[in-house]
Amino acid sequence: MIRKTRLFTPGPTPLLPAAQFAMAAADIHHRTAEFRALYTKVLAQLKDFVGTKNDVIILSSSGTGAMEAAVSNLTSPGDRVLVLTAGKFGERWTALAKAFGCAVDVVSAPYGQTFSIDAVKAALKLETRVVFMQASETSTGVRHCVPAIAQLLKDQNHEALLVVDAITGLGTSHLDMDAWGVDVLIGGSQKAVMIPPGLSYLAVSDQAWDRMEASYNPRYYFDLRKERKNAKNGESAYTPAVALIAALGAALDYIAGQAATAENPAGNLAEGRKMLVENAETIAAMTRAAVQALGMTLFAPDAPAAAATAVIPPAGVDSGVVVKELKSRFGAIITNGQGEMKGQIFRIAHLGFFDYMDTIALIGALEQVVAKSFPPAGFAFGNGLIAAQKLYAERSPTAAADAKCICGRTDHACSLQNPSFGTK
Ligand SMILES: *Cc1c(COP(=O)(O)O)cnc(C)c1O
C-alpha cells in the first residue's frame, strides 16, 4: 500500500491549496502599493473573521509571540495578574507573566477539566490588572467558558483586562469579543486558518490600547502601538511575512466563499466562520462517538473542545502505539500527549481544513489500529464508523449554536459545551 501523509495535528493543520498557490505567487515588496492593498484587505478580513470592530494587529511570529506581546504591552513589573490554567498552554501564560515581572495568581484545574467559575471569583483581587486564559486548551482537548469569565469581570465592574489565547478557539467555537468585553483575542496562522506557521494576530480593545500607554514593561519588536500606527497606512513596522499574508488573504476568501450565494458569490466571512465552527463541532462529535464505540475514553468528557479530541487508550496501552501505527501504516499524523501526558493520551485535531471525508477515513484507520494492537472484547470492524455515521446523519445543522453552555448560564451562546452531545 502507498501512504499519503495527512496531518491530523492541532497546529500545524492541513494547508489549503489556494493559500499555497497565493504564497508561491507573492513576489512583492512590502513598501509598495501592491502590498498596502493586500495588507489593508487582509486586516479588514481578519476583523470580520474574528467578528470584532476592534483593530487587529498581525505579527510575524508563532502564536507565542502574540502571547508575549500581550504580556509585555499590557503589564508593568510588579503588576498582579491572574492566570486561569488547565494545561500546558495555560502554564505558558504563567511563565510569560513571571518573565515580565508580574506577581502571578493562578487558578488551575486538573488536566482534562475546566476551572470552576467560583474559584475564579475567589481568586480575583481588587488589584488584579489582567486575567489571562485560553479559549481552548489544546494540550488536553478542553474548552473553557470565555463569556462566563468576561461576565464575572463585568458584574464586578472590574478594571482587569481579559486576554484570551484563542489560538485554537478561533474557528472552532463561537466567540463574541465585543459583546462579551474581551480585551485581547489572539489567533495563530497554523491553526484554523489553514496556512503554515509564522503569523500571529491579536484583536485589541480600546481599554487595552489605553493600558498600553500607561504600562512600562520593555518591548521593541512586539510594540503593538507601533504596528497599529503602521497598519493604518497599510504597512507593518518591519519586514512582514509577505507570503504568509498573501496566503491568509486566500484562506479568508475561501472561508467567506463557503457561505457564497447567487446574490453574493464572494460569500461572507461572518457566515463562513460560523460554518467553519459548525464543521469542527461536527467532526469533533463524530470522533468522540467513534473512539468511545471502539472502547476508549475521552480525556475531557465534560467540556470537550471542538479544536482537538484527547483520547485515553485502554489500560496498559501506551498512546504512542496509536500515534506510531497510524503514521507507519496509514500516513496519518496525530499527536501524543504533551509533557507528562505523553503516553497517556493521543490527540486528533478538527480545526481548519478537515471535512467529513477526512474524519471517516481516520476513524477507519483507527479501527485497523485497534483491531491489530488492542481489540476490546466484542470488537467488530465498523463499530466506530457506525457511531460516527449515525451522529453525522442525526445532527442538526444548528446543533452547536443550540447547545447549552457547560457553565450553566443561558445568557450567552457558547457553541456546543454540552457534554452529552455526540457521546451518547
Ligand atoms: C498552538 C497554540 C499556541 C501557540 O503555539 P506556537 O507554537 O507559539 O504557535 C498557543 N496556545 C494554544 C492554545 C495553542 O494551541
Coordinates of C-alpha atoms and ligand atoms in Angstrom, one line a residue:
M1 CA 0.0 0.0 0.0
I2 CA 1.2 3.5 -0.7
R3 CA 0.7 6.1 2.0
K4 CA -0.5 9.7 1.6
T5 CA 0.7 11.8 4.5
R6 CA -2.1 13.7 6.2
L7 CA -1.9 15.9 9.2
F8 CA -4.5 15.5 12.0
T9 CA -2.5 17.7 14.3
P10 CA -3.7 20.7 16.2
G11 CA -1.2 23.0 14.6
P12 CA 0.2 22.9 12.0
T13 CA -3.0 21.9 10.4
P14 CA -3.5 20.8 6.7
L15 CA -2.8 23.5 4.2
L16 CA -5.5 25.0 1.9
P17 CA -4.2 24.5 -1.7
A18 CA -5.4 28.0 -2.7
A19 CA -3.4 29.5 0.1
Q20 CA -0.3 27.6 -1.0
F21 CA -0.6 29.0 -4.5
A22 CA -1.1 32.5 -3.2
M23 CA 2.0 32.1 -1.2
A24 CA 4.1 30.9 -4.1
A25 CA 3.0 33.9 -6.2
A26 CA 3.6 36.5 -3.5
D27 CA 6.7 38.1 -5.0
I28 CA 6.1 41.6 -3.9
H29 CA 8.0 44.2 -1.8
H30 CA 6.4 45.4 1.4
R31 CA 6.7 49.1 0.8
T32 CA 4.6 49.2 -2.4
A33 CA 1.1 50.0 -3.3
E34 CA 0.5 46.3 -4.1
F35 CA 1.4 45.2 -0.6
R36 CA -0.5 48.0 1.0
A37 CA -3.6 46.9 -0.9
L38 CA -3.1 43.3 0.2
Y39 CA -2.4 44.2 3.9
T40 CA -5.3 46.5 4.2
K41 CA -7.6 43.9 2.7
V42 CA -6.3 41.1 4.9
L43 CA -6.6 43.2 8.1
A44 CA -10.2 44.1 7.3
Q45 CA -10.9 40.4 6.5
L46 CA -9.4 39.4 9.8
K47 CA -11.7 41.7 11.7
D48 CA -14.6 40.0 10.1
F49 CA -13.2 36.6 10.8
V50 CA -12.6 37.4 14.4
G51 CA -16.0 39.2 14.5
T52 CA -14.9 42.4 16.0
K53 CA -14.9 46.2 15.5
N54 CA -11.5 46.4 17.3
D55 CA -8.3 46.9 15.4
V56 CA -6.5 43.7 14.6
I57 CA -2.7 43.5 14.5
I58 CA -0.7 40.9 12.6
L59 CA 2.8 39.8 13.9
S60 CA 5.4 37.8 12.1
S61 CA 5.8 35.1 14.9
S62 CA 4.2 31.9 16.0
G63 CA 1.3 32.2 18.4
T64 CA 3.5 32.5 21.5
G65 CA 4.9 35.8 20.1
A66 CA 1.4 37.3 20.3
M67 CA 1.0 35.9 23.9
E68 CA 4.3 37.6 24.8
A69 CA 3.2 40.8 23.1
A70 CA 0.0 40.8 25.2
V71 CA 2.0 40.5 28.4
S72 CA 4.8 43.0 27.5
N73 CA 2.4 45.6 26.2
L74 CA -0.2 45.4 28.9
T75 CA 1.7 44.9 32.1
S76 CA 4.3 46.7 34.2
P77 CA 6.8 45.0 36.6
G78 CA 5.0 44.1 39.9
D79 CA 1.5 44.1 38.4
R80 CA -0.8 41.5 39.9
V81 CA -2.3 39.3 37.2
L82 CA -4.5 36.2 37.3
V83 CA -3.8 33.2 35.1
L84 CA -6.5 30.5 34.6
T85 CA -4.9 27.3 33.6
A86 CA -5.6 23.7 33.0
G87 CA -2.8 22.5 30.8
K88 CA 0.5 23.3 29.0
F89 CA -0.7 26.5 27.3
G90 CA -2.2 27.9 30.5
E91 CA 1.2 27.2 32.1
R92 CA 2.8 29.3 29.3
W93 CA 0.8 32.3 30.5
T94 CA 2.2 31.9 34.0
A95 CA 5.8 31.6 32.7
L96 CA 5.4 34.6 30.4
A97 CA 3.9 36.8 33.1
K98 CA 6.7 35.9 35.5
A99 CA 9.3 36.6 32.9
F100 CA 8.0 40.1 32.7
G101 CA 8.0 40.6 36.5
C102 CA 4.3 40.2 37.2
A103 CA 3.0 38.9 40.5
V104 CA 1.0 35.9 39.3
D105 CA -2.0 34.4 40.9
V106 CA -3.1 31.1 39.4
V107 CA -6.4 29.3 39.3
S108 CA -5.8 25.8 38.0
A109 CA -8.0 22.8 37.1
P110 CA -6.7 19.2 36.8
Y111 CA -5.7 18.3 33.2
G112 CA -8.8 17.3 31.3
Q113 CA -11.1 19.6 33.2
T114 CA -12.0 23.3 33.1
F115 CA -11.8 25.6 36.1
S116 CA -14.8 26.5 38.3
I117 CA -16.1 30.0 37.9
D118 CA -16.4 30.2 41.8
A119 CA -12.7 29.5 42.1
V120 CA -12.0 32.4 39.6
K121 CA -14.3 34.7 41.6
A122 CA -12.5 33.9 44.8
A123 CA -9.0 34.5 43.2
L124 CA -9.9 37.8 41.5
K125 CA -8.5 40.6 43.6
L126 CA -9.2 44.3 43.5
E127 CA -5.7 44.9 42.3
T128 CA -5.7 42.2 39.5
R129 CA -4.7 44.1 36.4
V130 CA -5.1 41.4 33.7
V131 CA -6.7 38.0 33.5
F132 CA -5.1 35.5 31.1
M133 CA -6.8 32.4 29.8
Q134 CA -7.2 30.0 26.8
A135 CA -10.5 29.6 24.9
S136 CA -9.4 26.0 24.2
E137 CA -6.6 24.2 26.0
T138 CA -5.0 22.3 23.1
S139 CA -2.9 20.1 25.3
T140 CA -5.9 18.4 27.0
G141 CA -8.7 19.0 24.5
V142 CA -10.7 21.1 27.0
R143 CA -12.8 24.1 26.2
H144 CA -13.0 26.9 28.7
C145 CA -16.0 29.2 29.1
V146 CA -14.8 32.7 28.0
P147 CA -18.1 34.5 28.4
A148 CA -18.6 33.4 32.0
I149 CA -15.2 34.9 32.9
A150 CA -16.0 38.1 30.9
Q151 CA -19.4 38.3 32.7
L152 CA -17.7 37.9 36.1
L153 CA -15.5 40.9 35.3
K154 CA -18.4 42.9 34.1
D155 CA -20.6 42.1 37.1
Q156 CA -17.9 43.4 39.4
N157 CA -17.3 46.4 37.2
H158 CA -13.7 45.2 37.4
E159 CA -10.9 47.1 35.7
A160 CA -8.8 43.9 34.9
L161 CA -8.3 43.3 31.2
L162 CA -9.3 39.9 29.9
V163 CA -6.8 38.4 27.5
V164 CA -7.8 35.2 25.7
D165 CA -5.5 32.9 23.8
A166 CA -8.0 31.8 21.2
I167 CA -5.3 30.3 19.0
T168 CA -7.3 27.0 18.8
G169 CA -10.6 28.7 19.9
L170 CA -11.0 30.8 16.8
G171 CA -12.7 28.9 14.0
T172 CA -13.8 26.1 16.4
S173 CA -16.1 27.9 18.8
H174 CA -18.4 30.9 18.9
L175 CA -16.5 33.9 20.3
D176 CA -18.1 37.4 20.5
M177 CA -15.3 39.5 21.7
D178 CA -17.1 42.9 21.5
A179 CA -20.4 41.8 23.2
W180 CA -18.6 39.9 25.9
G181 CA -16.0 42.5 26.6
V182 CA -12.8 40.5 25.8
D183 CA -9.9 42.9 25.6
V184 CA -7.4 40.9 23.6
L185 CA -8.1 37.9 21.5
I186 CA -5.2 36.0 20.0
G187 CA -5.0 33.8 16.9
G188 CA -2.3 31.9 15.0
S189 CA -1.8 31.1 11.4
Q190 CA -1.1 27.4 11.6
K191 CA -4.4 26.6 13.2
A192 CA -8.0 27.2 11.9
V193 CA -6.9 29.5 9.0
M194 CA -5.3 26.7 7.1
I195 CA -1.9 28.2 6.4
P196 CA 1.7 27.5 7.6
P197 CA 3.1 28.6 10.9
G198 CA 4.7 32.1 11.1
L199 CA 1.9 34.6 11.7
S200 CA 0.0 35.5 14.9
Y201 CA -2.7 38.1 15.2
L202 CA -4.4 40.0 18.0
A203 CA -7.7 41.9 18.2
V204 CA -7.3 44.7 20.8
S205 CA -10.0 46.7 22.6
D206 CA -9.9 50.4 23.3
Q207 CA -9.3 49.7 27.0
A208 CA -6.3 47.6 26.2
W209 CA -4.9 50.3 23.9
D210 CA -5.2 52.8 26.8
R211 CA -3.5 50.4 29.2
M212 CA -0.5 50.1 26.8
E213 CA 0.1 53.8 27.1
A214 CA 0.5 53.6 30.9
S215 CA 2.3 50.2 31.1
Y216 CA 6.1 50.2 31.0
N217 CA 7.4 46.7 30.6
P218 CA 10.2 46.6 27.9
R219 CA 9.0 46.0 24.3
Y220 CA 10.5 46.8 20.9
Y221 CA 9.8 44.3 18.1
F222 CA 6.4 43.5 19.6
D223 CA 5.4 47.1 20.3
L224 CA 1.7 46.9 19.3
R225 CA 1.3 50.6 19.2
K226 CA 3.9 50.9 16.5
E227 CA 2.2 48.1 14.5
R228 CA -1.1 49.8 14.8
K229 CA 0.2 53.1 13.6
N230 CA 1.8 51.5 10.5
A231 CA -1.2 49.3 9.8
K232 CA -3.3 52.4 9.4
N233 CA -1.1 53.2 6.4
G234 CA -1.3 49.6 5.1
E235 CA 2.1 48.7 6.3
S236 CA 3.8 46.8 9.0
A237 CA 6.6 48.2 11.2
Y238 CA 9.3 45.8 10.0
T239 CA 9.5 43.4 7.0
P240 CA 6.4 41.3 7.3
A241 CA 6.0 37.6 6.3
V242 CA 4.6 38.8 2.9
A243 CA 3.9 35.3 1.6
L244 CA 2.0 34.2 4.6
I245 CA -0.1 37.4 4.5
A246 CA -1.0 36.5 0.9
A247 CA -1.8 33.0 2.0
L248 CA -4.0 34.3 4.8
G249 CA -5.9 36.5 2.3
A250 CA -6.6 33.5 0.1
A251 CA -7.7 31.4 3.1
L252 CA -10.1 34.1 4.4
D253 CA -11.5 34.3 0.8
Y254 CA -12.1 30.6 0.9
I255 CA -13.8 30.7 4.3
A256 CA -16.0 33.5 3.2
G257 CA -16.7 31.6 0.0
Q258 CA -18.2 28.7 1.9
A259 CA -21.2 31.0 2.5
A260 CA -21.5 32.1 -1.1
T261 CA -24.9 32.7 -2.5
A262 CA -26.2 33.5 -6.0
E263 CA -26.5 37.2 -5.0
N264 CA -23.2 37.2 -3.2
P265 CA -20.8 34.8 -4.9
A266 CA -17.8 36.0 -2.8
G267 CA -19.7 34.9 0.3
N268 CA -19.4 36.4 3.8
L269 CA -16.8 35.9 6.4
A270 CA -19.1 36.0 9.4
E271 CA -21.3 33.3 7.9
G272 CA -18.2 31.4 6.6
R273 CA -16.7 31.5 10.1
K274 CA -19.9 30.0 11.6
M275 CA -19.8 27.2 9.0
L276 CA -16.2 26.5 9.9
V277 CA -17.1 26.3 13.6
E278 CA -20.0 24.0 12.9
N279 CA -17.7 21.9 10.7
A280 CA -15.2 21.5 13.6
E281 CA -18.0 20.8 16.1
T282 CA -19.5 18.1 13.8
I283 CA -16.3 16.2 13.1
A284 CA -15.3 16.5 16.8
A285 CA -18.6 15.0 17.8
M286 CA -18.2 12.2 15.2
T287 CA -14.7 11.5 16.6
R288 CA -15.9 11.4 20.2
A289 CA -18.6 9.0 19.3
A290 CA -16.3 6.7 17.3
V291 CA -13.5 6.4 19.9
Q292 CA -15.9 5.6 22.6
A293 CA -17.6 2.9 20.4
L294 CA -14.1 1.5 20.0
G295 CA -13.7 1.0 23.8
M296 CA -11.6 4.1 24.5
T297 CA -12.3 7.0 26.9
L298 CA -12.4 10.8 26.4
F299 CA -9.8 12.7 28.4
A300 CA -12.0 15.8 28.6
P301 CA -15.6 14.4 28.7
D302 CA -17.2 17.3 30.4
A303 CA -16.1 20.3 28.3
P304 CA -14.7 18.9 25.1
A305 CA -13.1 21.3 22.7
A306 CA -14.0 21.1 19.0
A307 CA -10.4 22.0 18.2
A308 CA -9.0 18.6 19.1
T309 CA -10.1 15.5 20.9
A310 CA -7.9 13.9 23.5
V311 CA -8.4 10.2 23.9
I312 CA -7.2 7.7 26.6
P313 CA -6.4 4.3 25.2
P314 CA -7.4 1.2 27.1
A315 CA -5.5 0.5 30.4
G316 CA -2.0 -0.7 29.7
V317 CA -1.8 0.7 26.2
D318 CA 0.8 3.4 25.5
S319 CA -0.9 6.1 23.4
G320 CA 2.4 6.3 21.4
V321 CA 1.4 3.0 19.8
V322 CA -1.6 4.7 18.2
V323 CA 0.5 7.6 17.1
K324 CA 3.1 5.3 15.6
E325 CA 0.8 2.8 13.9
L326 CA -1.4 5.5 12.3
K327 CA 1.7 7.1 10.9
S328 CA 3.6 4.0 9.8
R329 CA 0.6 2.2 8.3
F330 CA -1.6 5.0 7.0
G331 CA 0.5 8.2 6.9
A332 CA -1.9 9.8 9.3
I333 CA -0.1 12.2 11.7
I334 CA -1.8 12.6 15.1
T335 CA -0.2 13.9 18.3
N336 CA 0.8 12.3 21.6
G337 CA 0.2 13.9 24.9
Q338 CA 2.5 16.8 25.8
G339 CA 4.9 16.7 28.7
E340 CA 3.8 14.3 31.5
M341 CA 0.7 13.4 29.4
K342 CA 3.0 11.7 26.9
G343 CA 2.0 8.0 26.6
Q344 CA -1.3 8.7 28.4
I345 CA -3.4 10.3 25.7
F346 CA -3.4 10.8 21.9
R347 CA -5.0 13.9 20.2
I348 CA -6.8 14.2 16.9
A349 CA -7.4 17.7 15.5
H350 CA -10.5 19.1 13.9
L351 CA -9.7 22.7 13.4
G352 CA -9.4 24.2 9.9
F353 CA -9.2 22.3 6.6
F354 CA -10.8 19.0 7.7
D355 CA -14.0 17.6 6.4
Y356 CA -16.4 14.6 6.7
M357 CA -14.3 12.5 4.3
D358 CA -11.0 13.1 6.3
T359 CA -12.8 12.2 9.5
I360 CA -14.4 9.0 8.2
A361 CA -11.0 7.9 6.8
L362 CA -9.2 8.5 10.0
I363 CA -11.8 6.6 12.0
G364 CA -11.5 3.7 9.6
A365 CA -7.7 3.7 10.0
L366 CA -8.1 3.9 13.8
E367 CA -10.3 0.8 13.7
Q368 CA -7.5 -1.0 11.9
V369 CA -5.0 0.0 14.7
V370 CA -7.4 -1.0 17.5
A371 CA -8.1 -4.4 15.8
K372 CA -4.4 -5.2 15.5
S373 CA -3.0 -3.7 18.7
F374 CA -5.6 -3.8 21.4
P375 CA -9.0 -5.1 20.3
P376 CA -11.6 -4.8 23.1
A377 CA -14.0 -7.7 23.9
G378 CA -16.7 -7.7 21.3
F379 CA -14.7 -5.7 18.8
A380 CA -16.1 -5.6 15.3
F381 CA -15.0 -3.6 12.3
G382 CA -17.4 -0.8 11.7
N383 CA -18.3 0.0 15.4
G384 CA -16.5 3.3 15.3
L385 CA -17.7 4.2 11.9
I386 CA -21.3 3.3 12.7
A387 CA -21.3 5.6 15.7
A388 CA -19.8 8.4 13.6
Q389 CA -22.1 7.9 10.7
K390 CA -25.2 8.0 12.9
L391 CA -24.0 11.1 14.7
Y392 CA -23.5 12.8 11.3
A393 CA -26.9 11.7 9.9
E394 CA -28.8 12.8 13.0
R395 CA -27.0 16.0 13.8
S396 CA -29.0 19.2 13.2
P397 CA -27.1 21.9 11.3
T398 CA -27.6 24.3 14.2
A399 CA -26.7 21.8 16.9
A400 CA -23.7 23.7 18.2
A401 CA -25.5 27.0 18.3
D402 CA -28.4 25.5 20.1
A403 CA -26.5 23.6 22.7
K404 CA -26.4 24.8 26.3
C405 CA -23.2 26.1 27.8
I406 CA -21.2 23.9 30.2
C407 CA -21.1 26.8 32.7
G408 CA -24.8 26.6 33.1
R409 CA -25.5 30.2 32.0
T410 CA -28.3 30.7 29.5
D411 CA -27.5 34.3 28.6
H412 CA -24.8 33.5 26.1
A413 CA -24.4 31.0 23.3
C414 CA -21.0 29.3 23.5
S415 CA -21.2 26.8 20.8
L416 CA -21.6 23.2 22.0
Q417 CA -20.2 23.0 25.5
N418 CA -22.9 20.3 26.0
P419 CA -21.0 17.4 27.4
S420 CA -23.6 14.7 26.4
F421 CA -23.7 15.9 22.8
G422 CA -22.4 13.3 20.4
T423 CA -21.2 11.0 23.1
K424 CA -24.4 9.0 23.7
Ligands
LIG1 C1 -0.6 26.3 19.1 C2 -1.0 27.0 20.4 C3 -0.3 28.1 20.8 C4 0.9 28.8 20.1 O1 2.0 28.0 20.0 P1 3.1 28.4 18.9 O2 3.9 27.2 18.8 O3 3.8 29.5 19.5 O4 2.4 28.8 17.7 C5 -0.8 28.8 21.9 N1 -1.9 28.4 22.6 C6 -2.6 27.4 22.2 C7 -3.8 27.0 22.9 C8 -2.2 26.6 21.1 O5 -2.9 25.6 20.7

